[in-house]
mmCIF file of C-alpha atoms in Angstrom:
data_model
loop_
_atom_site.group_PDB
_atom_site.id
_atom_site.type_symbol
_atom_site.label_atom_id
_atom_site.label_comp_id
_atom_site.label_asym_id
_atom_site.label_seq_id
_atom_site.Cartn_x
_atom_site.Cartn_y
_atom_site.Cartn_z
ATOM 1 C CA UNK A 1 21.413 -0.763 38.454
ATOM 2 C CA UNK A 2 18.544 -1.526 36.059
ATOM 3 C CA UNK A 3 16.576 1.787 34.243
ATOM 4 C CA UNK A 4 13.504 1.033 36.414
ATOM 5 C CA UNK A 5 14.918 1.972 40.056
ATOM 6 C CA UNK A 6 16.134 5.319 38.566
ATOM 7 C CA UNK A 7 12.564 6.178 36.693
ATOM 8 C CA UNK A 8 10.452 4.672 39.359
ATOM 9 C CA UNK A 9 12.588 7.432 41.938
ATOM 10 C CA UNK A 10 11.480 10.312 39.918
ATOM 11 C CA UNK A 11 7.935 9.479 40.341
ATOM 12 C CA UNK A 12 6.423 11.201 43.474
ATOM 13 C CA UNK A 13 5.990 9.295 46.593
ATOM 14 C CA UNK A 14 2.641 9.770 46.919
ATOM 15 C CA UNK A 15 1.776 7.379 43.727
ATOM 16 C CA UNK A 16 3.080 4.436 46.379
ATOM 17 C CA UNK A 17 0.572 1.996 46.634
ATOM 18 C CA UNK A 18 -0.519 1.520 50.064
ATOM 19 C CA UNK A 19 -0.275 5.537 50.764
ATOM 20 C CA UNK A 20 -3.984 6.994 50.960
ATOM 21 C CA UNK A 21 -5.086 8.098 47.460
ATOM 22 C CA UNK A 22 -6.741 11.941 47.006
ATOM 23 C CA UNK A 23 -9.322 10.376 44.831
ATOM 24 C CA UNK A 24 -11.713 7.660 46.112
ATOM 25 C CA UNK A 25 -13.627 4.702 43.893
ATOM 26 C CA UNK A 26 -11.789 4.454 40.614
ATOM 27 C CA UNK A 27 -8.495 5.453 41.904
ATOM 28 C CA UNK A 28 -8.690 2.795 45.007
ATOM 29 C CA UNK A 29 -9.298 0.254 42.616
ATOM 30 C CA UNK A 30 -6.333 0.658 40.374
ATOM 31 C CA UNK A 31 -3.847 0.810 43.244
ATOM 32 C CA UNK A 32 -5.724 -2.246 44.354
ATOM 33 C CA UNK A 33 -4.978 -3.849 41.102
ATOM 34 C CA UNK A 34 -1.673 -2.482 41.020
ATOM 35 C CA UNK A 35 -0.825 -4.217 44.829
ATOM 36 C CA UNK A 36 -2.825 -7.640 43.777
ATOM 37 C CA UNK A 37 -0.202 -7.700 40.151
ATOM 38 C CA UNK A 38 2.942 -6.949 42.765
ATOM 39 C CA UNK A 39 1.953 -9.610 44.743
ATOM 40 C CA UNK A 40 1.807 -12.117 42.619
ATOM 41 C CA UNK A 41 5.200 -11.257 41.311
ATOM 42 C CA UNK A 42 6.640 -11.088 44.753
ATOM 43 C CA UNK A 43 5.257 -14.477 45.708
ATOM 44 C CA UNK A 44 6.762 -16.401 42.420
ATOM 45 C CA UNK A 45 9.681 -18.740 42.977
ATOM 46 C CA UNK A 46 10.690 -17.845 39.439
ATOM 47 C CA UNK A 47 8.810 -13.936 38.577
ATOM 48 C CA UNK A 48 9.750 -14.254 35.017
ATOM 49 C CA UNK A 49 7.024 -17.302 34.453
ATOM 50 C CA UNK A 50 4.395 -15.076 35.568
ATOM 51 C CA UNK A 51 1.962 -14.441 33.401
ATOM 52 C CA UNK A 52 1.891 -10.626 33.358
ATOM 53 C CA UNK A 53 1.333 -7.771 30.201
ATOM 54 C CA UNK A 54 3.055 -4.734 29.157
ATOM 55 C CA UNK A 55 0.277 -2.976 30.269
ATOM 56 C CA UNK A 56 0.374 -4.111 33.858
ATOM 57 C CA UNK A 57 4.266 -4.152 34.442
ATOM 58 C CA UNK A 58 4.284 -0.127 33.105
ATOM 59 C CA UNK A 59 1.418 -0.182 36.205
ATOM 60 C CA UNK A 60 4.124 -1.571 38.542
ATOM 61 C CA UNK A 61 7.151 0.535 37.245
ATOM 62 C CA UNK A 62 5.154 3.805 37.455
ATOM 63 C CA UNK A 63 2.669 3.387 40.454
ATOM 64 C CA UNK A 64 4.462 0.234 42.256
ATOM 65 C CA UNK A 65 6.510 2.671 44.550
ATOM 66 C CA UNK A 66 9.994 1.527 45.737
ATOM 67 C CA UNK A 67 8.978 -2.289 46.053
ATOM 68 C CA UNK A 68 7.261 -1.732 42.040
ATOM 69 C CA UNK A 69 10.907 -0.619 40.879
ATOM 70 C CA UNK A 70 12.829 -3.607 42.254
ATOM 71 C CA UNK A 71 10.110 -6.276 41.185
ATOM 72 C CA UNK A 72 10.710 -4.945 37.772
ATOM 73 C CA UNK A 73 13.977 -4.930 37.859
ATOM 74 C CA UNK A 74 14.663 -8.647 38.899
ATOM 75 C CA UNK A 75 11.546 -9.202 35.974
ATOM 76 C CA UNK A 76 13.734 -7.434 33.792
ATOM 77 C CA UNK A 77 17.119 -9.319 35.409
ATOM 78 C CA UNK A 78 15.026 -12.587 35.196
ATOM 79 C CA UNK A 79 13.787 -12.449 31.641
ATOM 80 C CA UNK A 80 15.160 -14.996 29.316
ATOM 81 C CA UNK A 81 15.456 -14.866 25.718
ATOM 82 C CA UNK A 82 12.710 -16.021 23.692
ATOM 83 C CA UNK A 83 13.843 -19.344 21.775
ATOM 84 C CA UNK A 84 15.385 -19.081 18.518
ATOM 85 C CA UNK A 85 15.086 -21.034 15.739
ATOM 86 C CA UNK A 86 16.974 -24.347 15.570
ATOM 87 C CA UNK A 87 20.329 -23.648 13.447
ATOM 88 C CA UNK A 88 20.724 -25.990 10.482
ATOM 89 C CA UNK A 89 23.501 -26.492 8.221
ATOM 90 C CA UNK A 90 20.958 -27.114 5.373
ATOM 91 C CA UNK A 91 19.621 -24.647 2.888
ATOM 92 C CA UNK A 92 17.568 -22.066 3.722
ATOM 93 C CA UNK A 93 14.618 -22.767 1.371
ATOM 94 C CA UNK A 94 12.113 -19.588 0.637
ATOM 95 C CA UNK A 95 8.718 -21.023 0.788
ATOM 96 C CA UNK A 96 6.605 -17.830 -0.693
ATOM 97 C CA UNK A 97 3.712 -18.606 -3.275
ATOM 98 C CA UNK A 98 2.230 -15.912 -5.123
ATOM 99 C CA UNK A 99 -1.269 -16.477 -3.441
ATOM 100 C CA UNK A 100 0.567 -16.655 -0.342
ATOM 101 C CA UNK A 101 1.793 -13.017 -0.471
ATOM 102 C CA UNK A 102 0.074 -11.341 2.624
ATOM 103 C CA UNK A 103 0.819 -10.940 6.369
ATOM 104 C CA UNK A 104 -0.717 -11.775 9.360
ATOM 105 C CA UNK A 105 -1.844 -8.613 12.124
ATOM 106 C CA UNK A 106 -2.322 -9.332 15.567
ATOM 107 C CA UNK A 107 -4.099 -6.597 17.737
ATOM 108 C CA UNK A 108 -2.770 -7.065 20.788
ATOM 109 C CA UNK A 109 -4.553 -4.632 22.636
ATOM 110 C CA UNK A 110 -7.845 -6.724 21.687
ATOM 111 C CA UNK A 111 -6.534 -10.171 20.570
ATOM 112 C CA UNK A 112 -7.785 -10.097 17.040
ATOM 113 C CA UNK A 113 -6.261 -11.209 13.947
ATOM 114 C CA UNK A 114 -6.282 -10.423 10.257
ATOM 115 C CA UNK A 115 -4.638 -10.476 6.975
ATOM 116 C CA UNK A 116 -3.138 -7.602 5.361
ATOM 117 C CA UNK A 117 -1.585 -7.659 1.852
ATOM 118 C CA UNK A 118 1.950 -7.666 0.993
ATOM 119 C CA UNK A 119 2.809 -3.968 0.408
ATOM 120 C CA UNK A 120 3.362 -2.466 -3.056
ATOM 121 C CA UNK A 121 6.150 0.144 -4.087
ATOM 122 C CA UNK A 122 5.157 3.212 -1.852
ATOM 123 C CA UNK A 123 5.043 6.494 -4.184
ATOM 124 C CA UNK A 124 7.850 7.835 -2.127
ATOM 125 C CA UNK A 125 10.388 4.684 -1.704
ATOM 126 C CA UNK A 126 11.636 4.091 1.821
ATOM 127 C CA UNK A 127 14.735 2.831 1.198
ATOM 128 C CA UNK A 128 18.224 3.695 -0.862
ATOM 129 C CA UNK A 129 19.784 1.240 -2.722
ATOM 130 C CA UNK A 130 23.153 0.622 -4.178
ATOM 131 C CA UNK A 131 22.455 3.154 -7.066
ATOM 132 C CA UNK A 132 21.770 6.029 -4.403
ATOM 133 C CA UNK A 133 24.908 5.746 -2.943
ATOM 134 C CA UNK A 134 27.433 4.673 -5.512
ATOM 135 C CA UNK A 135 30.984 5.239 -4.854
ATOM 136 C CA UNK A 136 31.442 3.512 -2.071
ATOM 137 C CA UNK A 137 34.442 0.831 -1.600
ATOM 138 C CA UNK A 138 34.045 -1.794 1.423
ATOM 139 C CA UNK A 139 36.462 -2.198 3.576
ATOM 140 C CA UNK A 140 37.619 -5.514 5.279
ATOM 141 C CA UNK A 141 37.748 -3.715 8.942
ATOM 142 C CA UNK A 142 37.116 -0.368 9.127
ATOM 143 C CA UNK A 143 38.808 0.886 11.981
ATOM 144 C CA UNK A 144 35.625 2.371 13.638
ATOM 145 C CA UNK A 145 34.247 -1.032 13.333
ATOM 146 C CA UNK A 146 35.741 -3.062 16.146
ATOM 147 C CA UNK A 147 34.962 -6.505 16.704
ATOM 148 C CA UNK A 148 32.853 -7.126 19.866
ATOM 149 C CA UNK A 149 32.144 -4.168 22.246
ATOM 150 C CA UNK A 150 29.646 -3.129 25.078
ATOM 151 C CA UNK A 151 27.991 0.337 24.510
ATOM 152 C CA UNK A 152 27.036 1.591 28.131
ATOM 153 C CA UNK A 153 25.249 5.302 26.861
ATOM 154 C CA UNK A 154 23.668 4.029 23.422
ATOM 155 C CA UNK A 155 21.419 7.255 23.984
ATOM 156 C CA UNK A 156 24.321 9.238 22.945
ATOM 157 C CA UNK A 157 24.879 8.304 19.272
ATOM 158 C CA UNK A 158 22.363 8.029 16.312
ATOM 159 C CA UNK A 159 23.777 4.354 15.605
ATOM 160 C CA UNK A 160 22.745 3.358 18.404
ATOM 161 C CA UNK A 161 19.941 5.024 19.723
ATOM 162 C CA UNK A 162 17.054 3.260 18.169
ATOM 163 C CA UNK A 163 17.921 0.100 19.278
ATOM 164 C CA UNK A 164 15.510 -1.296 21.369
ATOM 165 C CA UNK A 165 15.390 -3.788 24.394
ATOM 166 C CA UNK A 166 12.367 -5.672 24.135
ATOM 167 C CA UNK A 167 10.431 -7.262 27.489
ATOM 168 C CA UNK A 168 8.435 -9.769 25.544
ATOM 169 C CA UNK A 169 5.096 -11.050 27.720
ATOM 170 C CA UNK A 170 3.516 -14.816 26.776
ATOM 171 C CA UNK A 171 1.631 -17.269 28.162
ATOM 172 C CA UNK A 172 4.719 -18.798 29.810
ATOM 173 C CA UNK A 173 5.774 -15.593 31.562
ATOM 174 C CA UNK A 174 8.445 -12.723 30.609
ATOM 175 C CA UNK A 175 11.293 -13.077 27.392
ATOM 176 C CA UNK A 176 13.616 -11.118 26.269
ATOM 177 C CA UNK A 177 14.693 -9.819 22.379
ATOM 178 C CA UNK A 178 15.330 -6.829 20.483
ATOM 179 C CA UNK A 179 14.724 -4.583 18.123
ATOM 180 C CA UNK A 180 14.935 -1.462 16.358
ATOM 181 C CA UNK A 181 12.899 1.205 15.403
ATOM 182 C CA UNK A 182 11.843 2.290 11.819
ATOM 183 C CA UNK A 183 9.661 4.937 12.115
ATOM 184 C CA UNK A 184 8.916 7.114 15.221
ATOM 185 C CA UNK A 185 5.874 4.688 16.235
ATOM 186 C CA UNK A 186 7.310 0.958 15.074
ATOM 187 C CA UNK A 187 9.658 -1.028 15.470
ATOM 188 C CA UNK A 188 11.418 -3.881 13.288
ATOM 189 C CA UNK A 189 12.418 -7.578 15.193
ATOM 190 C CA UNK A 190 12.787 -10.837 14.865
ATOM 191 C CA UNK A 191 9.165 -12.975 13.538
ATOM 192 C CA UNK A 192 10.437 -15.510 15.991
ATOM 193 C CA UNK A 193 10.437 -13.047 19.031
ATOM 194 C CA UNK A 194 6.664 -12.143 18.822
ATOM 195 C CA UNK A 195 5.257 -15.196 16.612
ATOM 196 C CA UNK A 196 6.602 -18.572 17.550
ATOM 197 C CA UNK A 197 5.008 -22.033 18.851
ATOM 198 C CA UNK A 198 6.971 -21.516 22.380
ATOM 199 C CA UNK A 199 4.700 -18.700 23.260
ATOM 200 C CA UNK A 200 0.832 -19.737 23.058
ATOM 201 C CA UNK A 201 -1.029 -22.499 21.311
ATOM 202 C CA UNK A 202 -1.880 -19.795 19.040
ATOM 203 C CA UNK A 203 2.305 -18.483 18.551
ATOM 204 C CA UNK A 204 1.592 -14.545 19.694
ATOM 205 C CA UNK A 205 2.852 -13.213 22.290
ATOM 206 C CA UNK A 206 0.403 -11.282 24.749
ATOM 207 C CA UNK A 207 2.268 -7.913 24.456
ATOM 208 C CA UNK A 208 5.634 -6.521 24.456
ATOM 209 C CA UNK A 209 7.358 -3.284 26.482
ATOM 210 C CA UNK A 210 9.841 -1.103 23.968
ATOM 211 C CA UNK A 211 12.597 0.272 25.601
ATOM 212 C CA UNK A 212 14.875 2.452 23.320
ATOM 213 C CA UNK A 213 18.624 2.775 24.098
ATOM 214 C CA UNK A 214 18.212 0.648 27.511
ATOM 215 C CA UNK A 215 21.551 1.659 29.737
ATOM 216 C CA UNK A 216 22.911 -0.017 32.570
ATOM 217 C CA UNK A 217 23.859 3.475 34.391
ATOM 218 C CA UNK A 218 22.048 6.421 34.783
ATOM 219 C CA UNK A 219 19.363 7.672 33.023
ATOM 220 C CA UNK A 220 18.828 3.694 32.604
ATOM 221 C CA UNK A 221 15.594 4.285 30.442
ATOM 222 C CA UNK A 222 16.645 8.095 28.436
ATOM 223 C CA UNK A 223 13.114 7.922 26.787
ATOM 224 C CA UNK A 224 9.626 7.155 27.041
ATOM 225 C CA UNK A 225 8.735 3.272 27.540
ATOM 226 C CA UNK A 226 6.129 1.757 24.787
ATOM 227 C CA UNK A 227 3.693 -0.718 24.697
ATOM 228 C CA UNK A 228 2.866 -2.618 21.448
ATOM 229 C CA UNK A 229 -0.811 -2.138 20.173
ATOM 230 C CA UNK A 230 -0.287 -4.637 17.084
ATOM 231 C CA UNK A 231 2.377 -7.055 15.343
ATOM 232 C CA UNK A 232 2.522 -8.375 11.766
ATOM 233 C CA UNK A 233 4.238 -11.301 10.408
ATOM 234 C CA UNK A 234 4.145 -12.579 6.751
ATOM 235 C CA UNK A 235 2.474 -15.657 6.557
ATOM 236 C CA UNK A 236 5.399 -17.541 4.999
ATOM 237 C CA UNK A 237 6.948 -17.391 8.861
ATOM 238 C CA UNK A 238 3.415 -17.799 10.276
ATOM 239 C CA UNK A 239 3.412 -21.266 8.530
ATOM 240 C CA UNK A 240 6.802 -22.450 8.669
ATOM 241 C CA UNK A 241 8.582 -21.176 11.161
ATOM 242 C CA UNK A 242 11.929 -22.211 9.637
ATOM 243 C CA UNK A 243 11.678 -20.088 6.915
ATOM 244 C CA UNK A 244 14.787 -17.493 8.424
ATOM 245 C CA UNK A 245 14.416 -15.815 5.348
ATOM 246 C CA UNK A 246 10.889 -14.819 6.474
ATOM 247 C CA UNK A 247 11.983 -14.200 10.085
ATOM 248 C CA UNK A 248 10.877 -10.562 10.273
ATOM 249 C CA UNK A 249 7.780 -8.734 11.608
ATOM 250 C CA UNK A 250 6.969 -5.257 12.484
ATOM 251 C CA UNK A 251 5.473 -4.228 15.936
ATOM 252 C CA UNK A 252 3.324 -1.149 15.931
ATOM 253 C CA UNK A 253 3.661 1.338 19.123
ATOM 254 C CA UNK A 254 1.348 3.275 21.586
ATOM 255 C CA UNK A 255 4.343 6.003 22.036
ATOM 256 C CA UNK A 256 5.803 8.283 19.093
ATOM 257 C CA UNK A 257 9.509 8.877 19.707
ATOM 258 C CA UNK A 258 10.893 12.790 18.192
ATOM 259 C CA UNK A 259 14.679 11.543 17.796
ATOM 260 C CA UNK A 260 16.138 10.467 14.232
ATOM 261 C CA UNK A 261 16.648 7.229 12.654
ATOM 262 C CA UNK A 262 18.815 5.204 10.604
ATOM 263 C CA UNK A 263 17.892 5.042 7.162
ATOM 264 C CA UNK A 264 17.425 1.623 5.527
ATOM 265 C CA UNK A 265 19.646 0.039 2.347
ATOM 266 C CA UNK A 266 18.571 -2.430 0.000
ATOM 267 C CA UNK A 267 21.866 -3.952 -0.730
ATOM 268 C CA UNK A 268 21.585 -5.999 -3.060
ATOM 269 C CA UNK A 269 23.859 -9.346 -3.707
ATOM 270 C CA UNK A 270 27.722 -8.120 -4.389
ATOM 271 C CA UNK A 271 28.094 -8.049 -0.720
ATOM 272 C CA UNK A 272 30.600 -10.818 0.325
ATOM 273 C CA UNK A 273 33.518 -9.218 2.348
ATOM 274 C CA UNK A 274 31.619 -6.257 3.500
ATOM 275 C CA UNK A 275 32.437 -5.782 7.204
ATOM 276 C CA UNK A 276 29.516 -5.104 9.424
ATOM 277 C CA UNK A 277 27.762 -4.395 12.254
ATOM 278 C CA UNK A 278 25.023 -6.563 14.686
ATOM 279 C CA UNK A 279 23.647 -5.166 17.965
ATOM 280 C CA UNK A 280 21.186 -5.887 20.530
ATOM 281 C CA UNK A 281 20.763 -6.375 24.155
ATOM 282 C CA UNK A 282 21.914 -10.333 25.102
ATOM 283 C CA UNK A 283 19.929 -11.367 28.283
ATOM 284 C CA UNK A 284 23.014 -11.978 30.282
ATOM 285 C CA UNK A 285 23.860 -7.883 29.986
ATOM 286 C CA UNK A 286 22.803 -4.949 30.989
ATOM 287 C CA UNK A 287 24.580 -3.304 28.113
ATOM 288 C CA UNK A 288 24.241 -3.335 24.388
ATOM 289 C CA UNK A 289 26.066 -5.683 22.670
ATOM 290 C CA UNK A 290 27.911 -4.883 19.081
ATOM 291 C CA UNK A 291 29.884 -7.124 17.184
ATOM 292 C CA UNK A 292 31.516 -6.763 13.798
ATOM 293 C CA UNK A 293 32.268 -9.266 11.267
ATOM 294 C CA UNK A 294 32.094 -10.001 7.362
ATOM 295 C CA UNK A 295 29.339 -11.224 5.572
ATOM 296 C CA UNK A 296 30.854 -14.491 4.196
ATOM 297 C CA UNK A 297 27.925 -15.385 2.583
ATOM 298 C CA UNK A 298 24.456 -14.237 1.312
ATOM 299 C CA UNK A 299 20.971 -15.231 -0.641
ATOM 300 C CA UNK A 300 17.987 -13.309 -1.948
ATOM 301 C CA UNK A 301 16.885 -12.478 1.574
ATOM 302 C CA UNK A 302 19.237 -13.878 4.400
ATOM 303 C CA UNK A 303 23.420 -12.644 4.926
ATOM 304 C CA UNK A 304 25.923 -14.887 7.325
ATOM 305 C CA UNK A 305 28.094 -12.853 9.559
ATOM 306 C CA UNK A 306 31.473 -14.781 10.605
ATOM 307 C CA UNK A 307 31.223 -13.502 13.943
ATOM 308 C CA UNK A 308 28.514 -14.959 16.525
ATOM 309 C CA UNK A 309 25.601 -12.273 18.376
ATOM 310 C CA UNK A 310 24.379 -13.881 21.664
ATOM 311 C CA UNK A 311 20.960 -14.547 22.447
ATOM 312 C CA UNK A 312 18.771 -12.452 23.119
ATOM 313 C CA UNK A 313 19.829 -10.040 20.412
ATOM 314 C CA UNK A 314 17.503 -11.456 18.017
ATOM 315 C CA UNK A 315 15.563 -8.804 16.055
ATOM 316 C CA UNK A 316 18.166 -6.021 16.270
ATOM 317 C CA UNK A 317 19.886 -4.301 12.796
ATOM 318 C CA UNK A 318 22.445 -5.214 11.015
ATOM 319 C CA UNK A 319 24.257 -1.899 10.003
ATOM 320 C CA UNK A 320 27.263 -1.669 6.947
ATOM 321 C CA UNK A 321 29.945 0.701 7.883
ATOM 322 C CA UNK A 322 28.219 3.980 6.490
ATOM 323 C CA UNK A 323 25.709 2.891 9.261
ATOM 324 C CA UNK A 324 22.824 1.925 6.941
ATOM 325 C CA UNK A 325 20.316 -0.680 8.320
ATOM 326 C CA UNK A 326 20.782 -3.505 5.694
ATOM 327 C CA UNK A 327 19.249 -6.491 7.404
ATOM 328 C CA UNK A 328 17.618 -7.594 11.011
ATOM 329 C CA UNK A 329 19.257 -10.408 13.534
ATOM 330 C CA UNK A 330 17.707 -13.584 13.236
ATOM 331 C CA UNK A 331 19.841 -16.389 14.664
ATOM 332 C CA UNK A 332 23.213 -17.175 16.290
ATOM 333 C CA UNK A 333 25.206 -20.632 16.322
ATOM 334 C CA UNK A 334 28.617 -22.188 14.923
ATOM 335 C CA UNK A 335 30.733 -19.057 15.060
ATOM 336 C CA UNK A 336 28.001 -17.035 13.045
ATOM 337 C CA UNK A 337 25.211 -14.605 13.088
ATOM 338 C CA UNK A 338 22.221 -15.273 10.364
ATOM 339 C CA UNK A 339 20.216 -12.218 9.225
ATOM 340 C CA UNK A 340 17.434 -11.293 6.953
ATOM 341 C CA UNK A 341 18.644 -9.590 4.749
ATOM 342 C CA UNK A 342 16.635 -6.083 3.323
ATOM 343 C CA UNK A 343 14.948 -6.505 -0.077
ATOM 344 C CA UNK A 344 12.548 -3.791 -1.107
ATOM 345 C CA UNK A 345 9.469 -5.863 -0.436
ATOM 346 C CA UNK A 346 10.710 -6.700 3.057
ATOM 347 C CA UNK A 347 11.025 -3.028 3.532
ATOM 348 C CA UNK A 348 7.760 -1.650 1.501
ATOM 349 C CA UNK A 349 6.070 -4.362 3.978
ATOM 350 C CA UNK A 350 7.669 -3.363 7.190
ATOM 351 C CA UNK A 351 7.040 0.322 6.257
ATOM 352 C CA UNK A 352 3.360 -0.489 5.576
ATOM 353 C CA UNK A 353 2.052 -2.849 7.286
#
């Protein structure tokens, strides 16, 4: 019951591997490549541990016929969430130093990595502040934000359709995570989803498949599937993977999505008690999962919610009751959800890196 079955079901039967191609030579070679990938997936005892890339899985999905759809569905269902940073009761320490105010950008197509400077304030500010939306009185528990629920049709609503399921391909196999569109061709996610010592010797993932508004019922995948072209993380995360206040990243995509996106809000520090919502794709469910809770504490770049989001939701957005995005899910534990809180610097980095 995954989007893959429906998507491939709409592709003409003439694209099935094993059927004679009308284009000799190069086309035959491409079909042979797809068949080889399918054989590796099909013969594996644990399909999620097979080393594949996003582009390879997309080929299987589009060219592998019914068998390809079944294999992709099995891969998605078997993908485990990427490791989360270890929860600690110790106070998070910010590690930013003036000489280290930059990020690392990794090209997932070429494998090359470069430094990028921290962003300055752009001419047109890409976020709102509390002064921009004055007059707001937060509710302890708004009726429109229940505690916990599944959204079976996230494409229907503005506040859920831009949240994405991520398939994360590494040297060790396929993992899962969450993210959300911040521009038509880029997403924000948690840094530990894309740069993590558990992924590879160089910490980077190989590639990412991005599925906006992934659903468990028809049409399963209401928008096109995207693939990563580059990933950027702050140097503070790269140098210290317990620096949870910098557990954020931006991923550029090979696809442009035309639907409207949520506005970003830098909320400031007077937010304890706010009722907020954290949403993402836990690996144990085919549906988007949303939790509601109150902010119990916050620091310069972190906020804590008194309700726990499930593994696999790391990288998903945190929304206030006005449906402004105010942060990124980092980790859960002890009945709480920890998130990176938006600051002007973080939003500027996400929007300009």
